[in-house]
Short mmCIF file of C-alpha atoms in Angstrom, two decimals:
data_model
loop_
_atom_site.label_atom_id
_atom_site.label_comp_id
_atom_site.label_asym_id
_atom_site.label_seq_id
_atom_site.Cartn_x
_atom_site.Cartn_y
_atom_site.Cartn_z
CA MET A 15 26.81 -16.19 5.87
CA ILE A 16 23.64 -14.38 3.45
CA ASP A 17 23.84 -16.02 0.23
CA GLN A 18 21.94 -14.02 -2.76
CA ASP A 19 18.27 -15.53 -2.12
CA TYR A 20 18.74 -13.22 0.92
CA PHE A 21 17.89 -10.70 -2.26
CA SER A 22 14.79 -12.49 -4.18
CA LEU A 23 11.77 -13.07 -4.70
CA ALA A 24 11.89 -15.68 -7.45
CA GLY A 25 9.56 -17.93 -7.61
CA LYS A 26 7.42 -16.08 -5.08
CA LYS A 27 3.61 -15.09 -5.51
CA GLY A 28 2.70 -11.33 -4.84
CA LEU A 29 -1.06 -9.23 -4.56
CA ILE A 30 -0.39 -5.83 -5.83
CA LEU A 31 -3.81 -3.71 -4.59
CA GLY A 32 -3.97 -0.19 -5.92
CA ILE A 33 -2.86 0.77 -9.63
CA ALA A 34 -4.02 3.46 -10.85
CA ASN A 35 -1.80 4.42 -13.11
CA GLU A 36 2.45 5.16 -13.74
CA HIS A 37 2.89 7.37 -11.32
CA SER A 38 0.91 5.00 -8.18
CA ILE A 39 3.21 3.54 -5.18
CA ALA A 40 1.67 0.33 -6.00
CA TYR A 41 3.39 0.30 -9.87
CA GLY A 42 6.30 1.33 -7.92
CA CYS A 43 6.22 -1.36 -5.88
CA ALA A 44 4.96 -3.30 -8.69
CA ARG A 45 7.59 -2.89 -10.25
CA ALA A 46 10.12 -4.38 -7.95
CA PHE A 47 8.05 -7.12 -6.55
CA LYS A 48 9.12 -7.66 -9.87
CA THR A 49 12.24 -6.80 -10.44
CA LEU A 50 13.45 -9.02 -7.46
CA GLY A 51 11.77 -12.25 -9.79
CA ALA A 52 8.55 -12.33 -8.33
CA ASP A 53 5.25 -13.02 -10.01
CA LEU A 54 2.68 -10.76 -9.84
CA ALA A 55 -1.55 -10.40 -9.82
CA VAL A 56 -2.26 -7.33 -10.14
CA THR A 57 -5.70 -5.36 -9.87
CA TYR A 58 -7.43 -2.50 -11.29
CA LEU A 59 -11.02 -0.39 -10.07
CA ASN A 60 -13.42 -0.98 -12.05
CA GLU A 61 -14.20 -0.79 -16.43
CA LYS A 62 -12.75 2.54 -16.11
CA ALA A 63 -10.26 2.84 -14.23
CA LYS A 64 -8.77 -0.74 -16.53
CA PRO A 65 -7.37 1.36 -19.53
CA PHE A 66 -4.76 2.99 -17.67
CA VAL A 67 -3.65 0.17 -15.52
CA GLU A 68 -3.32 -2.38 -17.90
CA PRO A 69 -0.23 -0.75 -19.52
CA CYS A 70 1.06 -1.28 -15.77
CA ALA A 71 0.34 -5.00 -15.70
CA GLN A 72 1.39 -5.79 -19.22
CA ALA A 73 5.12 -4.11 -17.88
CA VAL A 74 5.30 -6.09 -14.63
CA GLU A 75 4.19 -9.23 -16.65
CA ALA A 76 1.74 -10.30 -14.21
CA GLY A 77 0.14 -13.97 -14.69
CA LEU A 78 -3.39 -11.98 -12.69
CA PHE A 79 -4.85 -9.03 -13.84
CA LEU A 80 -8.62 -8.74 -12.07
CA PRO A 81 -10.87 -5.98 -11.36
CA CYS A 82 -11.43 -4.95 -7.40
CA ASP A 83 -13.36 -1.56 -6.05
CA VAL A 84 -13.22 -3.04 -2.29
CA THR A 85 -16.68 -1.40 -2.21
CA GLN A 86 -18.52 -3.81 -4.02
CA ASP A 87 -19.56 -7.27 -1.95
CA GLY A 88 -18.06 -10.52 -2.90
CA GLN A 89 -14.72 -8.02 -5.42
CA LEU A 90 -12.18 -9.40 -2.71
CA GLU A 91 -13.00 -11.86 -1.73
CA GLY A 92 -13.27 -13.22 -5.28
CA VAL A 93 -9.49 -11.80 -5.83
CA PHE A 94 -8.31 -14.21 -3.28
CA GLU A 95 -10.27 -17.67 -4.41
CA THR A 96 -8.74 -16.62 -7.84
CA ILE A 97 -4.99 -16.84 -6.78
CA ARG A 98 -6.00 -20.00 -4.72
CA GLU A 99 -6.98 -21.57 -7.46
CA ARG A 100 -3.86 -21.20 -10.01
CA TRP A 101 -1.43 -20.30 -7.53
CA GLY A 102 -2.89 -22.55 -4.44
CA ARG A 103 -0.10 -20.33 -2.22
CA LEU A 104 0.86 -16.49 -1.66
CA ASP A 105 3.33 -14.73 -0.73
CA PHE A 106 2.71 -11.00 -0.56
CA ALA A 107 0.30 -8.75 -0.63
CA VAL A 108 0.90 -4.71 -1.07
CA HIS A 109 -2.67 -2.47 0.03
CA SER A 110 -2.09 0.21 -1.64
CA ILE A 111 -5.93 1.78 -1.25
CA ALA A 112 -7.15 5.36 0.20
CA PHE A 113 -10.35 6.68 -0.28
CA ALA A 114 -12.73 10.04 1.22
CA PRO A 115 -15.58 11.66 -0.17
CA ARG A 116 -14.20 14.90 -1.68
CA GLU A 117 -15.81 17.02 0.41
CA ASP A 118 -15.03 15.25 3.65
CA LEU A 119 -11.85 15.54 2.65
CA GLN A 120 -10.86 19.31 1.72
CA GLY A 121 -12.91 20.50 4.58
CA ARG A 122 -11.88 20.59 8.72
CA LEU A 123 -12.16 16.98 10.84
CA VAL A 124 -14.09 18.24 12.96
CA ASP A 125 -16.81 20.02 10.12
CA SER A 126 -16.25 15.75 8.60
CA SER A 127 -19.94 13.57 7.98
CA ALA A 128 -20.45 10.50 10.10
CA HIS A 129 -20.96 8.61 6.92
CA GLY A 130 -17.88 10.20 4.91
CA PHE A 131 -15.52 9.00 7.74
CA GLY A 132 -17.27 5.31 7.64
CA VAL A 133 -16.42 5.39 4.21
CA ALA A 134 -12.85 6.82 4.07
CA VAL A 135 -11.72 3.81 7.47
CA ASP A 136 -13.45 1.21 5.13
CA VAL A 137 -11.81 2.11 1.89
CA SER A 138 -8.75 2.88 3.23
CA ALA A 139 -7.94 0.90 6.86
CA HIS A 140 -10.75 -1.52 7.16
CA SER A 141 -9.83 -3.29 3.62
CA PHE A 142 -6.22 -4.24 4.99
CA LEU A 143 -7.55 -6.21 7.53
CA ARG A 144 -10.08 -7.41 5.14
CA MET A 145 -6.82 -8.36 2.32
CA SER A 146 -4.92 -9.64 5.59
CA ARG A 147 -7.60 -12.23 6.81
CA LEU A 148 -8.45 -13.37 2.92
CA ALA A 149 -4.14 -13.42 2.51
CA GLU A 150 -3.20 -15.65 5.78
CA PRO A 151 -4.88 -18.91 5.06
CA LEU A 152 -2.86 -18.64 1.11
CA MET A 153 0.58 -17.83 3.30
CA THR A 154 1.45 -21.11 4.27
CA ASP A 155 4.80 -20.62 4.46
CA GLY A 156 4.86 -17.55 5.83
CA GLY A 157 4.78 -14.09 3.85
CA SER A 158 4.42 -10.45 4.28
CA LEU A 159 1.87 -7.71 3.97
CA PHE A 160 2.14 -4.20 2.89
CA ALA A 161 0.20 -0.95 3.44
CA MET A 162 0.76 3.04 2.11
CA THR A 163 0.78 5.24 4.95
CA PHE A 164 1.46 9.03 5.53
CA TYR A 165 2.86 11.28 8.36
CA GLY A 166 -0.44 13.14 9.06
CA SER A 167 -0.59 10.26 10.43
CA GLU A 168 0.96 11.05 13.80
CA ARG A 169 1.45 15.00 13.36
CA VAL A 170 -0.66 18.04 12.12
CA VAL A 171 0.25 17.49 8.62
CA LYS A 172 -1.64 21.54 7.25
CA THR A 173 -4.39 19.90 4.27
CA TYR A 174 -4.49 16.46 5.17
CA ASN A 175 -7.42 16.61 7.40
CA LEU A 176 -9.84 13.59 7.69
CA MET A 177 -6.93 11.75 6.56
CA GLY A 178 -5.09 11.99 9.26
CA PRO A 179 -6.38 10.53 12.42
CA ILE A 180 -7.53 6.95 9.00
CA LYS A 181 -3.95 6.88 8.20
CA ALA A 182 -3.33 6.59 12.20
CA ALA A 183 -5.66 3.62 11.95
CA LEU A 184 -4.87 1.65 9.80
CA GLU A 185 -1.08 2.17 11.16
CA ALA A 186 -2.16 0.24 14.58
CA ALA A 187 -3.97 -2.65 12.54
CA VAL A 188 -0.99 -2.94 10.82
CA ARG A 189 0.11 -3.46 14.00
CA TYR A 190 -2.29 -5.65 16.17
CA THR A 191 -2.00 -8.11 12.52
CA ALA A 192 1.56 -8.67 12.61
CA ASP A 193 1.16 -9.30 16.11
CA GLU A 194 -1.18 -12.25 15.86
CA LEU A 195 -0.09 -13.20 12.55
CA GLY A 196 3.54 -13.54 13.65
CA ALA A 197 3.55 -16.90 15.13
CA LYS A 198 1.89 -18.14 11.19
CA ASN A 199 5.59 -16.28 10.63
CA ILE A 200 3.17 -13.66 8.17
CA ARG A 201 4.69 -10.73 9.10
CA ALA A 202 2.50 -6.75 8.42
CA PHE A 203 4.08 -3.11 7.84
CA ALA A 204 3.30 0.09 6.76
CA VAL A 205 4.95 2.21 4.31
CA SER A 206 5.18 5.80 4.71
CA PRO A 207 7.02 8.12 1.63
CA GLY A 208 6.04 11.34 2.16
CA PRO A 209 4.00 13.58 -0.25
CA LEU A 210 3.89 12.21 -3.85
CA ALA A 211 2.31 13.45 -7.05
CA THR A 212 -0.32 10.35 -7.60
CA ARG A 213 -4.10 10.52 -8.81
CA ALA A 214 -4.97 10.33 -5.11
CA ALA A 215 -2.87 12.80 -3.10
CA SER A 216 -4.66 15.32 -6.41
CA GLY A 217 -7.28 14.89 -3.82
CA LEU A 218 -5.60 16.60 -1.34
CA LYS A 219 -6.13 20.84 -0.99
CA ASP A 220 -2.77 22.53 -1.74
CA PHE A 221 -0.82 19.28 -2.12
CA ASP A 222 2.17 21.67 -4.00
CA ALA A 223 2.55 22.96 -1.02
CA LEU A 224 2.61 20.37 0.98
CA MET A 225 4.94 19.15 -1.38
CA ASP A 226 7.53 22.12 -0.85
CA GLU A 227 7.60 21.92 2.52
CA ALA A 228 8.35 18.57 2.86
CA ARG A 229 11.48 18.31 -0.03
CA THR A 230 12.69 21.76 2.45
CA LYS A 231 12.31 20.10 5.53
CA SER A 232 14.11 16.84 4.09
CA PRO A 233 17.19 16.61 5.62
CA LEU A 234 18.02 14.46 2.31
CA GLY A 235 16.81 17.71 0.66
CA ARG A 236 14.59 15.97 -1.87
CA LEU A 237 11.29 13.97 -2.04
CA ALA A 238 10.55 10.29 -2.46
CA THR A 239 9.97 8.52 -5.68
CA ILE A 240 7.62 5.63 -6.00
CA VAL A 241 11.09 3.78 -7.16
CA ASP A 242 12.82 3.95 -4.11
CA VAL A 243 9.75 3.39 -2.13
CA GLY A 244 8.72 0.07 -4.09
CA ALA A 245 12.77 -0.57 -4.24
CA VAL A 246 12.74 -0.81 -0.29
CA THR A 247 8.98 -2.44 0.22
CA ALA A 248 10.63 -5.09 -2.39
CA MET A 249 13.03 -5.44 0.12
CA LEU A 250 11.19 -5.98 3.13
CA ALA A 251 9.38 -9.21 1.69
CA THR A 252 12.95 -11.05 1.01
CA ARG A 253 14.48 -12.89 3.45
CA THR A 254 16.78 -9.87 4.41
CA GLY A 255 13.57 -8.25 6.22
CA VAL A 256 12.42 -11.81 7.69
CA MET A 257 13.48 -10.78 11.65
CA LEU A 258 11.13 -6.90 10.89
CA THR A 259 7.16 -6.83 11.65
CA GLY A 260 4.67 -4.65 12.45
CA GLN A 261 6.72 -1.30 12.37
CA THR A 262 5.77 1.80 10.01
CA ILE A 263 8.97 1.88 7.61
CA TYR A 264 9.56 5.77 6.67
CA VAL A 265 11.50 6.54 2.71
CA ASP A 266 10.72 9.86 3.35
CA GLY A 267 14.20 10.97 3.06
CA GLY A 268 14.14 11.72 7.13
CA TYR A 269 11.21 14.52 6.14
CA HIS A 270 9.58 12.08 9.40
CA ILE A 271 11.99 13.24 11.87
CA LYS A 272 11.59 17.50 12.08
CA GLY A 273 8.25 17.66 13.06
#
């Protein structure tokens, strides 16, 4: 029998990495987790970003509000140390971070620099593995790990360029993480929305055209919102998702089935 607890995150503790402002996918996730009863830790990139993120953290009543630039030595580790000291455990963590130097992102993939490619994979994919490694000892009763991806990881999407192979690496990282941590009841997912008008997406060339194409191709004839993405992500962290792990979960109105 399914009871109400299957749809609840009451008393659960979670980390949200990657809120930039109220339009961020990570903020949509934070709102959904909070609605289901979770306590949240929210991070901000730096002092410049803090004023844009702080209202979001306040809106979800985040118990912890911490700086985290994954390119700075020790900052991600510091976040987890604070969580260990304050909470002693963690039940879920959301990785919604991506970056590539603009000149590499907007040019052809074959012209990308080794430096740009390296920065992109470190920030956008390897930091998920670092997050997972740090979360593992805190997930004493199991847990859920989430990464945000995009359909350009598996099909050529015009203008996505460099981020295609980077997101493919991220999705593979999710699958291997799910396998390696499954024995500890830690599950891992890649969540794949269609194009959304976020700050991160604004760096892509001709992104408006990509959104129009996705809206046209989607069987549902519309784009997902951050609320849609958050709701699905939060659901996966509840007991309803207990037998799911390692998948790429599409929240894109069916856009991915059209090729």
